[in-house]
Each structure stands twice: as C-alpha cells, then as structure tokens.
XYZ file of C-alpha atoms in Angstrom:
755
model
C -10.484 49.325 -31.542
C -11.613 49.596 -27.918
C -15.104 49.665 -26.509
C -17.119 52.853 -26.712
C -16.732 54.388 -23.257
C -20.308 55.661 -23.426
C -21.529 52.073 -23.765
C -19.499 51.079 -20.703
C -20.975 53.962 -18.735
C -24.433 52.780 -19.755
C -23.641 49.291 -18.459
C -22.530 50.793 -15.152
C -25.662 52.931 -14.918
C -27.774 49.824 -15.431
C -25.670 47.982 -12.880
C -26.264 50.453 -10.055
C -30.021 50.552 -10.499
C -30.550 46.869 -11.172
C -28.222 45.576 -8.447
C -29.829 47.846 -5.842
C -33.251 46.571 -6.859
C -32.082 42.953 -6.904
C -30.658 43.285 -3.408
C -34.033 44.442 -2.159
C -35.831 41.567 -3.844
C -33.584 38.711 -2.716
C -33.078 40.287 0.693
C -29.411 39.419 1.027
C -25.938 40.484 -0.103
C -24.918 39.563 -3.657
C -21.886 37.891 -5.179
C -20.084 39.596 -8.056
C -21.397 36.920 -10.408
C -24.985 37.667 -9.417
C -24.441 41.409 -9.849
C -23.190 40.997 -13.399
C -25.937 38.545 -14.335
C -28.683 40.760 -12.888
C -27.235 43.736 -14.755
C -27.437 41.915 -18.076
C -30.903 40.400 -17.844
C -32.517 40.631 -21.274
C -35.726 42.130 -19.959
C -33.963 44.288 -17.370
C -36.287 42.997 -14.682
C -34.466 41.896 -11.507
C -37.659 40.312 -10.178
C -36.871 37.416 -12.516
C -37.037 34.220 -10.496
C -33.805 32.282 -10.756
C -33.705 28.603 -9.923
C -30.058 27.627 -9.892
C -29.112 24.807 -12.194
C -32.637 24.471 -13.637
C -34.079 27.570 -15.269
C -32.791 29.001 -18.520
C -32.491 32.764 -18.288
C -32.235 35.289 -21.150
C -29.310 37.712 -21.095
C -28.042 40.612 -23.208
C -24.248 40.314 -23.715
C -22.193 43.438 -24.408
C -20.095 41.939 -27.186
C -19.122 38.877 -29.248
C -15.653 37.620 -30.191
C -14.895 34.907 -32.778
C -11.684 33.169 -33.762
C -11.065 32.294 -37.396
C -11.649 28.538 -37.154
C -15.095 28.946 -35.570
C -15.924 32.301 -37.172
C -16.238 30.703 -40.593
C -19.235 28.595 -39.640
C -20.683 31.303 -37.381
C -20.570 33.902 -40.153
C -21.864 31.468 -42.755
C -24.845 31.024 -40.446
C -25.151 34.763 -39.824
C -25.381 35.366 -43.572
C -28.658 33.387 -43.465
C -30.069 35.482 -40.634
C -31.126 38.272 -42.982
C -29.503 41.102 -40.997
C -27.677 44.078 -42.486
C -25.318 44.592 -39.535
C -24.407 42.954 -36.257
C -26.486 44.217 -33.340
C -23.648 44.225 -30.779
C -19.909 44.967 -31.088
C -18.282 41.910 -32.657
C -14.728 41.021 -33.653
C -13.075 38.241 -35.661
C -9.513 37.174 -34.848
C -7.261 35.178 -37.196
C -5.171 33.060 -34.839
C -5.922 29.367 -35.478
C -5.040 28.837 -39.148
C -1.306 29.496 -38.795
C 0.991 26.496 -38.667
C 4.029 26.572 -36.378
C 7.076 25.119 -38.076
C 10.069 27.268 -38.971
C 9.400 30.547 -37.189
C 7.098 33.559 -37.329
C 8.174 35.161 -40.607
C 7.996 32.146 -42.888
C 5.078 30.501 -41.052
C 2.900 33.605 -41.341
C 3.757 34.042 -45.009
C 2.789 30.419 -45.672
C -0.516 30.824 -43.801
C -1.371 33.953 -45.768
C -0.889 31.923 -48.943
C -2.509 28.640 -47.931
C -5.507 30.181 -46.133
C -5.866 33.319 -48.256
C -9.334 32.270 -49.402
C -10.548 31.917 -45.805
C -8.907 35.111 -44.567
C -10.363 37.041 -47.509
C -13.794 35.606 -46.770
C -13.612 36.553 -43.083
C -12.309 40.019 -43.950
C -15.082 40.711 -46.467
C -17.882 39.353 -44.264
C -16.579 41.434 -41.365
C -16.432 44.508 -43.601
C -19.971 43.940 -44.825
C -21.646 43.369 -41.475
C -19.846 45.882 -39.242
C -17.417 43.475 -37.572
C -13.907 44.407 -36.431
C -11.308 42.215 -38.128
C -7.936 41.284 -36.634
C -5.564 40.113 -39.337
C -3.360 37.002 -39.251
C -0.359 37.679 -37.030
C -2.165 40.266 -34.901
C -2.355 37.845 -32.015
C -4.421 35.336 -30.111
C -8.073 36.258 -29.648
C -8.131 36.163 -25.839
C -4.981 38.215 -25.341
C -6.303 40.836 -27.785
C -9.657 40.899 -26.011
C -7.896 41.440 -22.681
C -5.763 44.230 -24.153
C -8.564 46.038 -25.979
C -12.111 45.075 -25.114
C -12.559 43.452 -21.711
C -13.832 45.618 -18.870
C -14.921 44.962 -15.263
C -18.576 44.054 -14.883
C -19.192 43.278 -18.558
C -20.803 40.206 -20.105
C -19.428 38.814 -23.346
C -19.664 35.597 -25.317
C -17.159 34.146 -27.735
C -16.948 31.206 -30.128
C -14.008 29.704 -28.285
C -14.125 27.909 -24.964
C -11.288 30.048 -23.606
C -13.296 33.252 -23.969
C -13.355 32.900 -20.178
C -9.848 34.424 -20.153
C -11.441 37.894 -19.894
C -12.520 37.061 -16.351
C -9.051 38.305 -15.434
C -10.455 41.802 -15.991
C -13.584 41.199 -13.950
C -15.929 40.190 -16.780
C -18.244 37.259 -17.122
C -16.920 35.983 -20.448
C -18.431 32.745 -21.687
C -17.567 30.355 -24.489
C -20.437 29.394 -26.805
C -21.079 27.765 -30.140
C -21.445 29.774 -33.323
C -25.233 29.495 -33.335
C -25.376 31.189 -29.919
C -23.144 33.944 -31.277
C -25.412 34.346 -34.296
C -28.388 34.880 -31.976
C -26.647 37.756 -30.212
C -25.188 39.232 -33.388
C -28.743 39.184 -34.783
C -30.084 41.211 -31.872
C -31.679 38.369 -29.957
C -31.227 37.354 -26.349
C -28.747 34.720 -25.240
C -29.953 32.020 -22.912
C -27.994 30.356 -20.127
C -28.982 27.868 -17.486
C -28.497 29.783 -14.253
C -25.236 28.461 -12.807
C -24.154 27.177 -9.472
C -21.618 29.426 -7.735
C -18.264 28.154 -6.537
C -16.201 30.509 -4.395
C -12.435 30.098 -4.397
C -10.800 31.836 -1.448
C -7.127 32.565 -1.989
C -5.107 33.318 1.125
C -1.405 34.092 1.429
C 0.722 35.223 -1.487
C 2.584 33.632 -4.374
C 6.353 33.573 -4.106
C 9.416 31.867 -5.487
C 8.676 29.411 -8.283
C 4.904 29.355 -7.722
C 2.850 31.209 -10.327
C -0.832 32.004 -11.008
C -0.830 28.964 -13.297
C -0.358 26.761 -10.243
C -3.585 28.063 -8.735
C -5.718 26.741 -11.571
C -3.658 23.565 -11.882
C -4.463 22.926 -8.225
C -8.141 23.791 -8.716
C -8.281 21.401 -11.698
C -6.743 18.676 -9.558
C -9.420 19.288 -6.907
C -12.498 19.618 -9.136
C -11.458 17.395 -12.108
C -12.406 18.098 -15.724
C -16.127 17.953 -14.957
C -16.256 19.363 -11.421
C -17.021 22.880 -12.602
C -19.776 21.918 -15.022
C -22.760 24.209 -14.675
C -20.894 26.539 -12.321
C -19.211 29.918 -12.299
C -16.076 30.266 -10.180
C -15.558 33.517 -8.309
C -12.072 34.069 -6.847
C -11.502 36.327 -3.860
C -9.269 36.973 -0.868
C -5.901 38.562 -0.208
C -4.254 36.112 -2.588
C -6.540 37.194 -5.411
C -5.828 40.891 -5.009
C -2.079 40.273 -4.783
C -1.883 38.796 -8.300
C -1.476 40.561 -11.628
C -4.390 41.047 -13.998
C -2.853 38.746 -16.615
C -2.194 36.165 -13.909
C -5.884 36.279 -13.103
C -6.569 35.817 -16.814
C -4.497 32.624 -16.815
C -6.557 31.237 -13.941
C -9.861 32.123 -15.591
C -8.647 30.779 -18.939
C -8.153 27.266 -17.647
C -11.518 27.258 -15.927
C -12.643 25.810 -19.260
C -10.639 22.704 -18.357
C -12.864 21.954 -15.376
C -16.045 22.498 -17.356
C -16.876 25.802 -15.656
C -19.276 28.171 -17.378
C -16.745 30.905 -16.616
C -14.596 32.354 -13.818
C -14.050 35.888 -12.582
C -12.341 38.171 -10.069
C -13.531 41.355 -8.407
C -12.281 44.744 -9.618
C -9.040 45.702 -7.879
C -5.809 47.658 -8.192
C -4.173 45.166 -10.571
C -7.007 45.717 -13.033
C -6.616 49.483 -12.717
C -2.921 49.147 -13.510
C -3.555 46.935 -16.526
C -6.346 49.068 -17.971
C -4.229 52.178 -17.598
C -1.163 50.516 -19.147
C -3.229 49.405 -22.156
C -4.572 52.898 -22.830
C -7.930 52.650 -21.075
C -7.748 55.171 -18.254
C -11.271 56.271 -19.211
C -12.492 52.786 -18.290
C -10.701 53.056 -14.939
C -12.394 56.382 -14.250
C -15.815 54.936 -15.069
C -15.216 51.755 -13.068
C -13.970 53.661 -10.035
C -17.313 55.455 -9.860
C -19.080 52.113 -9.311
C -16.243 50.150 -7.723
C -18.384 48.667 -4.944
C -20.682 47.148 -7.573
C -17.750 45.485 -9.369
C -17.013 43.068 -6.569
C -19.147 41.069 -4.188
C -20.781 42.687 -1.196
C -18.394 42.537 1.804
C -20.625 40.108 3.704
C -20.244 37.546 0.915
C -16.485 37.251 1.176
C -16.624 37.420 4.975
C -18.973 34.401 5.108
C -18.602 32.674 1.729
C -20.178 29.370 2.803
C -23.489 31.221 3.179
C -23.551 32.568 -0.366
C -21.717 30.034 -2.547
C -22.811 26.485 -3.360
C -19.249 25.310 -2.755
C -16.159 26.962 -1.313
C -12.546 25.997 -1.989
C -9.697 27.537 -0.045
C -6.087 27.587 -1.228
C -3.165 29.059 0.716
C -0.867 30.536 -1.926
C 1.998 30.729 0.560
C 1.950 26.932 0.792
C 1.126 26.157 -2.844
C 3.785 24.238 -4.785
C 4.459 24.518 -8.508
C 2.407 21.876 -10.303
C 2.944 19.803 -13.427
C -0.375 18.394 -14.673
C -0.776 15.465 -17.010
C -0.243 13.544 -19.127
C -3.264 13.356 -21.437
C -5.576 15.312 -19.131
C -5.206 18.750 -17.508
C -6.681 17.707 -14.165
C -4.074 15.144 -13.124
C -1.990 17.309 -10.833
C 1.466 16.523 -9.515
C 3.392 18.921 -7.246
C 6.944 19.342 -8.510
C 8.312 17.701 -5.356
C 6.342 14.524 -6.149
C 7.111 14.268 -9.860
C 10.170 12.038 -9.508
C 8.223 9.263 -7.795
C 5.077 9.747 -9.902
C 6.961 9.585 -13.192
C 8.826 6.462 -12.095
C 5.668 4.766 -10.840
C 3.767 5.453 -14.069
C 6.530 4.898 -16.570
C 6.366 8.404 -18.000
C 9.281 9.301 -20.285
C 11.665 11.387 -18.171
C 13.500 13.072 -21.024
C 11.845 16.338 -22.075
C 12.000 16.800 -25.853
C 10.303 20.201 -26.165
C 9.333 23.129 -23.981
C 6.619 25.431 -25.338
C 5.452 28.764 -23.910
C 2.495 30.808 -25.091
C -1.062 30.147 -26.233
C -3.942 32.233 -24.941
C -3.203 30.927 -21.450
C 0.287 32.245 -20.784
C 1.530 34.724 -23.369
C 1.498 38.008 -21.468
C 4.411 40.358 -20.902
C 4.820 39.055 -17.349
C 4.788 35.414 -18.521
C 7.467 36.047 -21.124
C 9.570 38.108 -18.728
C 9.516 35.498 -15.950
C 10.410 32.677 -18.336
C 13.153 34.807 -19.899
C 14.682 35.381 -16.459
C 15.278 31.624 -16.204
C 16.641 31.428 -19.733
C 18.968 34.353 -19.001
C 20.409 32.540 -15.968
C 21.149 29.480 -18.087
C 22.820 31.585 -20.758
C 24.951 33.490 -18.242
C 25.988 30.323 -16.396
C 26.860 28.504 -19.610
C 24.171 25.822 -19.583
C 23.143 24.398 -22.932
C 19.439 23.497 -22.992
C 18.716 19.797 -23.276
C 15.330 20.263 -24.979
C 14.113 22.294 -27.917
C 12.272 25.448 -27.028
C 9.562 27.592 -28.634
C 7.400 30.588 -27.751
C 4.206 32.141 -29.120
C 3.733 35.794 -28.074
C 0.095 36.573 -27.307
C -0.252 39.577 -29.581
C 1.733 41.828 -31.878
C 1.727 44.372 -29.078
C 3.329 41.829 -26.743
C 5.810 40.714 -29.414
C 6.841 44.239 -30.308
C 7.244 45.227 -26.669
C 9.268 42.173 -25.615
C 11.480 42.615 -28.667
C 12.081 46.253 -27.691
C 12.894 45.235 -24.115
C 15.385 42.525 -25.118
C 13.280 39.570 -23.966
C 13.128 37.951 -27.390
C 16.873 38.382 -27.738
C 17.319 36.558 -24.429
C 15.236 33.630 -25.655
C 17.094 33.504 -28.957
C 20.451 33.213 -27.165
C 19.263 29.773 -26.092
C 18.179 28.834 -29.603
C 14.482 29.434 -28.950
C 12.193 29.327 -31.964
C 9.851 32.338 -31.970
C 6.595 31.322 -33.608
C 3.825 33.580 -34.929
C 1.566 35.524 -32.589
C -1.014 32.756 -32.853
C -2.261 29.563 -31.227
C 0.148 27.221 -33.000
C 1.005 24.000 -31.141
C -1.678 24.592 -28.522
C -4.433 23.672 -30.957
C -2.539 21.145 -33.053
C -1.132 23.639 -35.538
C 2.409 22.349 -35.142
C 4.421 20.686 -37.863
C 6.700 18.878 -35.450
C 9.554 17.028 -37.062
C 9.391 13.307 -36.317
C 5.855 13.300 -34.908
C 4.792 10.888 -37.638
C 7.052 8.213 -36.113
C 4.691 8.156 -33.114
C 7.507 7.542 -30.653
C 6.868 7.690 -26.925
C 8.146 11.034 -25.642
C 7.505 13.901 -23.222
C 6.894 17.590 -23.869
C 6.077 20.337 -21.374
C 4.052 23.418 -22.182
C 2.190 26.331 -20.639
C -0.948 25.698 -22.692
C -4.345 24.738 -21.289
C -5.088 21.345 -22.828
C -2.977 18.239 -23.203
C -5.334 15.615 -24.594
C -3.775 12.761 -26.532
C -2.568 13.811 -30.020
C -3.639 17.431 -29.467
C -0.324 19.240 -29.915
C 1.494 17.185 -32.543
C -0.848 14.383 -33.625
C 1.269 11.728 -31.905
C -0.810 9.618 -29.476
C 2.387 8.697 -27.626
C 3.418 12.251 -26.832
C 3.056 12.725 -23.086
C 2.192 16.413 -22.738
C 2.415 18.084 -19.335
C 0.964 21.488 -18.414
C 2.875 23.843 -16.139
C 3.818 27.503 -15.743
C 6.053 29.338 -18.268
C 8.912 29.555 -15.775
C 8.683 25.835 -15.020
C 8.575 25.075 -18.741
C 11.832 26.989 -19.102
C 13.467 25.146 -16.197
C 12.364 21.708 -17.372
C 13.399 22.407 -20.968
C 16.827 23.598 -19.837
C 17.345 20.552 -17.623
C 15.799 18.181 -20.137
C 14.153 16.212 -17.346
C 10.516 15.941 -16.303
C 11.532 15.145 -12.730
C 13.802 18.189 -12.336
C 12.854 20.292 -9.324
C 14.409 23.772 -9.684
C 13.662 24.523 -6.038
C 16.032 21.807 -4.796
C 17.993 20.354 -7.728
C 21.155 21.561 -9.419
C 22.332 21.665 -13.022
C 25.732 21.066 -14.597
C 27.170 23.817 -16.776
C 29.019 23.145 -20.016
C 32.229 23.566 -17.997
C 31.185 20.907 -15.490
C 30.257 23.269 -12.649
C 27.293 22.483 -10.444
C 24.868 25.397 -10.252
C 21.348 26.155 -9.064
C 18.717 28.338 -10.690
C 17.262 31.158 -8.631
C 13.552 31.925 -8.531
C 12.101 33.658 -11.598
C 11.379 37.347 -11.802
C 9.500 39.438 -14.336
C 7.822 42.818 -14.427
C 4.043 42.654 -14.306
C 3.894 45.443 -16.910
C 6.627 46.929 -19.116
C 8.437 49.805 -17.403
C 8.530 51.725 -20.696
C 4.893 50.982 -21.445
C 3.437 48.884 -24.230
C 4.318 49.764 -27.820
C 3.322 48.557 -31.271
C 3.646 49.874 -34.829
C 0.794 47.962 -36.493
C -1.499 46.022 -34.182
C -3.195 44.364 -37.149
C -6.736 45.726 -36.790
C -9.064 46.410 -39.726
C -12.149 48.513 -39.015
C -15.309 47.602 -40.959
C -16.830 49.767 -43.629
C -19.218 52.437 -42.367
C -21.747 51.144 -44.901
C -21.186 47.534 -45.875
C -24.149 47.218 -48.197
C -21.930 47.368 -51.267
C -19.362 44.831 -50.035
C -19.488 41.564 -51.957
C -18.861 38.231 -50.213
C -17.921 35.564 -52.703
C -17.768 31.837 -52.028
C -16.694 29.647 -54.933
C -18.870 26.610 -55.630
C -15.705 24.604 -56.274
C -13.941 25.622 -53.071
C -12.822 22.861 -50.730
C -12.417 25.365 -47.869
C -15.743 27.203 -47.870
C -19.288 26.074 -48.521
C -22.509 28.044 -48.236
C -24.929 26.402 -45.842
C -28.282 24.881 -46.688
C -30.907 24.830 -43.913
C -31.326 21.577 -42.004
C -34.686 19.878 -42.526
C -37.443 20.500 -40.009
C -38.761 17.641 -37.875
C -41.531 15.736 -39.637
C -43.572 15.527 -36.442
C -43.263 11.736 -36.217
C -41.468 9.330 -33.905
C -37.977 8.368 -35.015
C -38.040 4.655 -35.839
C -35.640 2.165 -37.389
C -32.566 4.187 -36.453
C -29.194 2.447 -36.298
C -26.504 2.693 -33.663
C -23.587 4.533 -35.294
C -21.125 4.277 -32.418
C -21.128 3.578 -28.709
C -18.223 5.744 -27.616
C -16.120 4.409 -24.760
C -14.599 6.641 -22.083
C -13.380 10.192 -22.695
C -14.896 11.684 -25.821
C -13.926 15.333 -26.163
C -14.608 17.671 -29.054
C -11.126 16.726 -30.247
C -12.366 13.150 -30.571
C -15.610 14.215 -32.242
C -14.139 16.797 -34.639
C -10.357 16.911 -34.610
C -8.382 20.111 -35.057
C -4.829 20.115 -36.486
C -4.892 19.571 -40.266
C -8.704 19.503 -40.224
C -8.820 23.194 -39.352
C -8.562 24.010 -43.037
C -12.073 22.624 -43.593
C -13.833 24.508 -40.796
C -15.800 26.538 -43.354
C -16.853 23.517 -45.434
C -19.385 21.343 -43.635
C -19.323 18.463 -46.114
C -15.533 18.133 -46.130
C -14.979 18.515 -42.402
C -17.682 15.940 -41.728
C -15.127 13.372 -42.887
C -13.490 13.704 -39.466
C -16.662 13.051 -37.476
C -15.931 10.892 -34.415
C -12.796 9.408 -35.969
C -11.024 9.818 -32.637
C -13.743 8.193 -30.514
C -13.102 4.702 -29.153
C -15.706 2.112 -30.200
C -16.843 0.332 -27.037
C -17.303 -2.951 -28.918
C -13.819 -3.369 -30.397
C -11.797 -0.731 -28.526
C -10.676 0.735 -31.852
C -10.934 4.252 -33.214
C -12.667 5.020 -36.507
C -13.893 1.456 -36.871
C -17.624 0.787 -36.521
C -19.970 -1.838 -37.877
C -22.108 -0.961 -40.861
C -25.341 -2.811 -40.148
C -26.288 -2.693 -43.823
C -23.252 -4.717 -44.898
C -21.967 -6.320 -41.715
C -18.532 -4.851 -42.474
C -16.437 -2.475 -40.361
C -15.636 0.931 -41.799
C -14.748 4.505 -40.819
C -17.368 6.310 -38.740
C -18.115 9.018 -41.343
C -18.378 6.404 -44.106
C -20.922 4.368 -42.159
C -22.890 7.501 -41.282
C -22.984 8.497 -44.966
C -24.171 5.002 -45.896
C -27.073 5.224 -43.453
C -27.923 8.734 -44.640
C -27.906 7.636 -48.300
C -30.271 4.811 -47.401
C -32.611 7.219 -45.605
C -31.888 5.631 -42.222
C -31.426 7.725 -39.100
C -28.592 6.992 -36.696
C -27.755 7.782 -33.091
C -24.577 8.139 -31.046
C -24.148 6.839 -27.499
C -21.496 8.191 -25.152
C -20.049 8.196 -21.653
C -19.596 10.939 -19.042
C -18.816 14.592 -19.871
C -19.370 13.955 -23.551
C -18.177 16.884 -25.669
C -15.653 18.151 -23.116
C -13.227 20.743 -24.422
C -13.614 23.239 -27.236
C -16.690 25.266 -28.120
C -16.520 24.054 -31.724
C -20.037 23.553 -33.003
C -18.695 21.418 -35.837
C -18.870 18.574 -33.308
C -22.652 19.049 -33.396
C -23.103 20.156 -37.019
C -21.226 17.199 -38.501
C -23.444 14.522 -36.926
C -26.505 16.598 -37.855
C -25.292 16.848 -41.450
C -24.587 13.093 -41.655
C -28.007 12.032 -40.399
C -27.449 11.508 -36.690
C -30.721 12.349 -34.935
C -29.783 11.947 -31.278
C -26.821 11.760 -28.930
C -27.526 9.744 -25.761
C -24.887 9.915 -23.037
C -24.299 9.632 -19.308
C -23.595 13.371 -19.057
C -22.727 16.325 -21.309
C -20.240 19.148 -21.236
C -22.260 22.385 -21.163
C -21.325 23.974 -24.481
C -21.692 20.782 -26.483
C -25.179 20.070 -25.159
C -26.265 23.562 -26.190
C -24.645 23.177 -29.606
C -26.603 19.967 -30.242
C -29.844 21.714 -29.311
C -29.092 24.692 -31.558
C -28.591 22.402 -34.552
C -31.958 20.700 -34.066
C -30.668 17.474 -32.557
C -31.737 15.486 -29.507
C -29.185 15.722 -26.694
C -30.283 13.126 -24.132
C -28.935 11.565 -20.938
C -29.630 8.164 -19.420
C -32.077 8.233 -16.525
C -30.223 5.115 -15.368
C -26.555 5.237 -16.319
C -26.349 1.438 -16.174
C -28.510 1.361 -19.313
C -25.375 2.302 -21.246
C -24.270 -1.321 -20.797
C -27.493 -2.669 -22.357
C -26.806 -1.141 -25.749
C -25.517 -3.667 -28.286
C -23.602 -3.249 -31.521
C -26.394 -4.331 -33.894
C -29.165 -2.362 -32.211
C -32.040 -0.704 -34.020
C -33.540 2.214 -32.119
C -37.098 3.514 -31.861
C -38.276 6.654 -30.073
C -41.805 5.693 -29.089
C -43.118 8.950 -27.605
C -41.197 11.703 -29.372
C -44.511 13.013 -30.678
C -45.206 14.057 -27.066
C -41.831 15.844 -26.645
C -42.293 18.312 -23.795
C -40.225 20.075 -21.118
C -39.494 17.902 -18.093
C -40.895 14.740 -19.681
C -38.368 11.905 -20.290
C -38.388 10.171 -23.659
C -38.869 6.435 -24.054
C -36.352 4.704 -26.293
C -36.417 1.085 -27.503
C -33.170 -0.685 -28.295
C -34.087 -3.709 -30.406
C -31.271 -6.261 -30.446
C -30.261 -8.539 -33.313
C -31.867 -11.574 -31.623
C -35.238 -9.835 -31.486
C -35.136 -9.009 -27.797
C -35.209 -5.425 -26.703
C -34.456 -3.078 -23.830
C -36.706 -0.098 -23.202
C -35.016 2.769 -21.413
C -35.853 6.295 -20.320
C -33.800 9.277 -21.454
C -33.778 12.650 -19.719
C -33.450 15.992 -21.452
C -33.217 19.650 -20.447
C -35.172 21.204 -23.330
C -37.504 24.083 -22.551
C -40.319 25.201 -24.855
C -38.082 27.498 -26.888
C -35.453 24.807 -27.386
C -38.086 22.291 -28.451
C -38.988 24.944 -31.014
C -35.447 24.687 -32.393
C -35.856 20.937 -32.748
C -39.205 21.282 -34.471
C -37.873 23.930 -36.892
C -34.767 21.907 -37.698
C -32.374 24.359 -36.009
C -32.342 27.621 -34.096
C -31.029 29.356 -37.217
C -34.109 28.285 -39.156
C -36.244 30.201 -36.661
C -34.068 33.330 -36.905
C -34.180 33.256 -40.705
C -37.960 32.741 -40.684
C -38.430 35.720 -38.370
C -36.201 37.915 -40.556
C -38.121 36.968 -43.683
C -41.565 37.362 -42.118
C-alpha cells in the first residue's frame, strides 16, 4: 500500500543534486517550497527562469490521489487517453458517496447498495489501469494518504481541494481538477503558475484549550478566503516544531479555505514519530540522510522577510481558541468574544449538533482530545444539550480508538459514530428536520461552512472550531459558552468547570487494524472489462467536446450575472447531486442553481431571452444550446472558490457556455475552465461588471487573434441597441490556447495517443 522506498530514495537523490545546483544559480538560500519545486521540475533543469505569479512551469508529481466523487469523471476521461496503465502511482478512495444518517453499520450497507454501480466501476477501472483502490468504509482520502503515502519533500496532486492535508508530512500536495490528474496519470507534465510564498512564523507553544485548528482559523481570519490565492504557505518556528504531525495536517488542510495553492512544514521530529508509528521507518531513514534539504536553509527562517513575499507571525502562547463563521470559514471570533458577537449579529445561541471528523480533524489525537472532554461530562453527570456525531478518519483510526476505549467514551454520551467517510462535511448528511429550514446553529470541526453545505438548510448557521471545542459547545448546548471561564450545571444541580483537554499524539499501544480496506490492482489489467450501461443514470461515457471553429463568438446570450459569493457549491452542488458525478448530462441539471442572479436576487431564476420568461439556469442553458446559441456567465470576485470539482467547469461547457467573465477566479476553477476548452476571463476594469444588463447579446470581436498576454475585446449589446465595449484579461499561454483550439486538453492527449 505504501510508496516504493526506492522511488523515495530517487526523489531524495534528485533533490540533493538539483537543490545544490539551484542554490548556485539563484545565489541565495532557498525556502523549503523552492527546494521541492526545483526537485520536481519536469525537465530537471534548475536553470529554469521562474517569474513568480506569471510564468507557468512544468512539474513531475510523484503521485495522484482521487476521491470517488471526482474520480468518476477523471477516470472516464482517462479511458479516452489511450493508455494501458497509469504512469505514476495513483489511488482511488471511496469516501464521498456514503450518507450519514443512522450510524456506520447501516449507513455503509446502504451506500454499498445504492452506489454499487459506481463502486464497481471505480474498482474495475482501477484494476484495469494499475490504480490502488480503497473500498467504501476504508476512510477519508486525506487521512489515508497521510497514513500511507505522504512523505517529506514529495510533490503530489489530488482531485480534491484538501489534498493539501499532506503538507503536514512535509509534502507539497496540491488540489487539481480531474483533467490535470489525467495529464499526470498519462505520463505528461503538470503545469502550475509559479506561486508567491507566504511565510508563517509560529512562536510560543499551544496550551490549554488552544489547538492546531486555531492556528489556521486565525490565519483564515487574517488572510480571508482569497488572501492565499496564488500562494504557498510555509510554516516555521518553534511553534511549528512543537506541534504534532496530524496537527500540522489540520493546518495545511484548511489552507484550501484561504485559496492557497498548498501549505507545508519542514521535516522535524513530529514527522519522524508519525512515520515510524505508521510503519514507515524506512522513510525516516531515507529522509534523515537528506534532512537539511527537507526544510528551508537556516538563513531563510532567520530573516524571513528577505525570502518570502509576505510574513505572518502568530504567538501560539497568546492564541485563543477560535470559532469561525457562520457561512464562511474566514470570519474568526475568539471564544472570549463570542458572547457579544453572537448577540450583536443575532446568531442562534442554542447549539443543535456537534460534529467531529472530516479530513480536517479525524486523527487519533483529535479523537482522544475530544473524548477527554466527553469523559469529564460523563463522570461529572452532565447530560449533553446537543446531539453529537463523529466520523473517524480511517478504518485504522476507528479500529485503534475502539481498542483504546475512545469510542466507548463517546457512546456513553449518546454519540452517533458515522462511517469512516466524509459524511456531513460534504453534504452527505440525512439530518432529521433539515427540510423545515428552521434557523439553527451547529458546530463542527470540518473545513467549510458555506450556506446549505452540511444539511441543505440555508438557515443552518455552521461554525468551525476544534474537536475539543466542538465537544464543549455540544455539551453546554450554547454557542457563547467559554470553557476557559464558564461553568456547567450537572444533572444533580452542581456547578462544575471543565478542565483543559488532553489526548495522546499517537496511540501508546501503536496503531492496529484488521482490514484496512485496500485492493491492489491486477498485475496485468488488459483482460479486465469496464462496463458502463447505456441506460445508467449514474455513469455515462464521455464524448469529446467540439473543437473551436476558428471564428469569433457572436450572438451569445448572457446566461447569468452571478452576484456575490459563487463557490463551486453554488455552481455544482454536492449533497444529493453526488450520485450523478459520473453522468455529465444528469449532473448538468444542477449547474449554477445556487448562484444568485444579480438582476432579481433569486437563485435558479434567470431570464430566457428567447421567450422572455424566467426559468431554471440549466433549463435556459439547454434552450440556448438547442437553438445553437452560445452563452456566457458573468461573476464576481473569487469565482469558483472551494472544491476542486471540475464538474463546475464541465457542466457549463456541456450546456453551451463558451466563456466565464469575472472579477477574479479561484485558482483551481480557472485551470479547470481552461482544461475543458472554455474561456476564463477577468475584467480589465472591474467596474465593467455593472455595465452588463440582463438582455445583453455578446460578441467577441477579436477572438481570432487570441494570443498570450493580449486582452480580448467583448461587446455587450443591450436591448435598446446601445452597447458597451470592454476589455477582458486572460492568463492563457500558448499551450493553454492549444487546449481551447482543440476543444479541451483531453482532446490533445487522445490525439497524441492515437497518432
């Protein structure tokens, strides 16, 4: 299941030679981020000229990881690539298509019945093409990667935005769309715009109720959901080395919430402990031989302002526990300020549910620290005021915490133990009463808390905090409860106070598991058959998108002018729609149904210019497509924030949208649009957003001259015959323009394979 140690040694051999050469060329000390990037240059040539934030650079990742919801479309695309086997180690993890409702046993059984067709498809494709397959119930992709595959100094990509979790083990792990993954699985390079570097200096040490989660909640509060866009965060300092490896993973995980390309930490003793505890002493031995290469040069951390584009400093000794939200993960509130903030904003004080788990906080240490709070409540005779649920991160975690009595502790408080899967974190939660859409508050240790994300209720105020704080708030039943200062009343009427949480970083008896849930691929997959039924509503073989006809786009209609936040959840919702992730036609019926129309402030209600009537966004898009009319989408800042799901790009492409014009993009979504042969454009003048009217017809007047660095001219012809002519920027290089011309990046791969 783990990486081939010989491959890791080869990476380290490349690292020593390439980093030494790079140091000579740039004539200065290097950050850890730079060392890893130089090591993984596609052409192996450290003389490559990097221009931060501008140039696209080709890299050679060490591995690819896919979760089941995104793997379907990625593997459907890979089947068209004409390859017999993946070119780099790749795994598929079944963690998204499992509903949380009654508890692990019945929920997993139901998922294995309802999604059998999809799981069988993923299993057979994996078997055929040399991909490791992790069965439903084995665990959450990022926890499994941390336990089995991540290693210091490596570069990996994954079809989930929280691939960045592996930065806790000193990797550069980056979330991408499925088309990017297909490139790498096909043996091609992977391209990335060279990032800015943000250094985060951590001084002091965590203590009491403060947890690693609070570090990233504070960083999110500082940088906001778009402050990390185009940047890699590198954490360092005494505070960094004092934290556990899984704590570091939590911090890196939520770097996705600030738009960061990824985050990482230098190799240290906590990583040695974790690698050894998870059966990878051979990796420790190899890493120790190149330890100085697996962290920044000493001069960098001594004078960070000289080497990073931005430096943030946080004193962990002074850091308070944070509770971020609602509706956005970057609205931070220290626990001491929550009482006044909640009152001032009218947030529901009563906590209805407390949820622990997801890829963000489902480690042994997380579960142990939360259980220590639960155990106090049980021993003192305090009945919890809120319902409580946990999702262990992997079968190995679940088995070990069951052995060590941690699950039993949770169950004494009536905790519902869900499957080792994503569950409520990604909308896979059948929450009783959610359909009533009542205003309420939940607290969880997940990473995202966008409106409707967890339970589909737009009035659920979801707050993000640490596992131990989730436990305390769920027990008290109050959002404004401060366990540092406040007391609770026992069932006997006694006034008591919780003490600070405690939990072992690693299990004293070691990790244990009977069946981790891994299926190795066939040695020769040529005889494996992959069947997709033509009548299936879950899976659909892909047809290539049409190539560009070489002409200007004229007579296009405005489909929607999206107002405000428009995340991938708004563009292609998760929850019940996850079941259609392998069927492009069916899932396209959710395209942009969560986006707010700027002209009527409604969701899923846009004007059909052919009829003058208002209808659902997908219905109007299909009407334009049937009439042979192109359409475009207009959006606000940070458009496409959130998940890596390429469905948010493939659905508009499938329904005839030719361009997406916005004030700014989230990184992954912009790349996904490019890969699918669409135009991802930004306003040269953001104020032009206000000029766009509901009945506009759009003409691209100089698309025939599409070239790198040259803005496009776009006419917006209004219903009264007047028009506004605006300029739109783009970041396409020659290769990416080639994707547009061919109709998609996949079309080019398939053409090369068939040549």
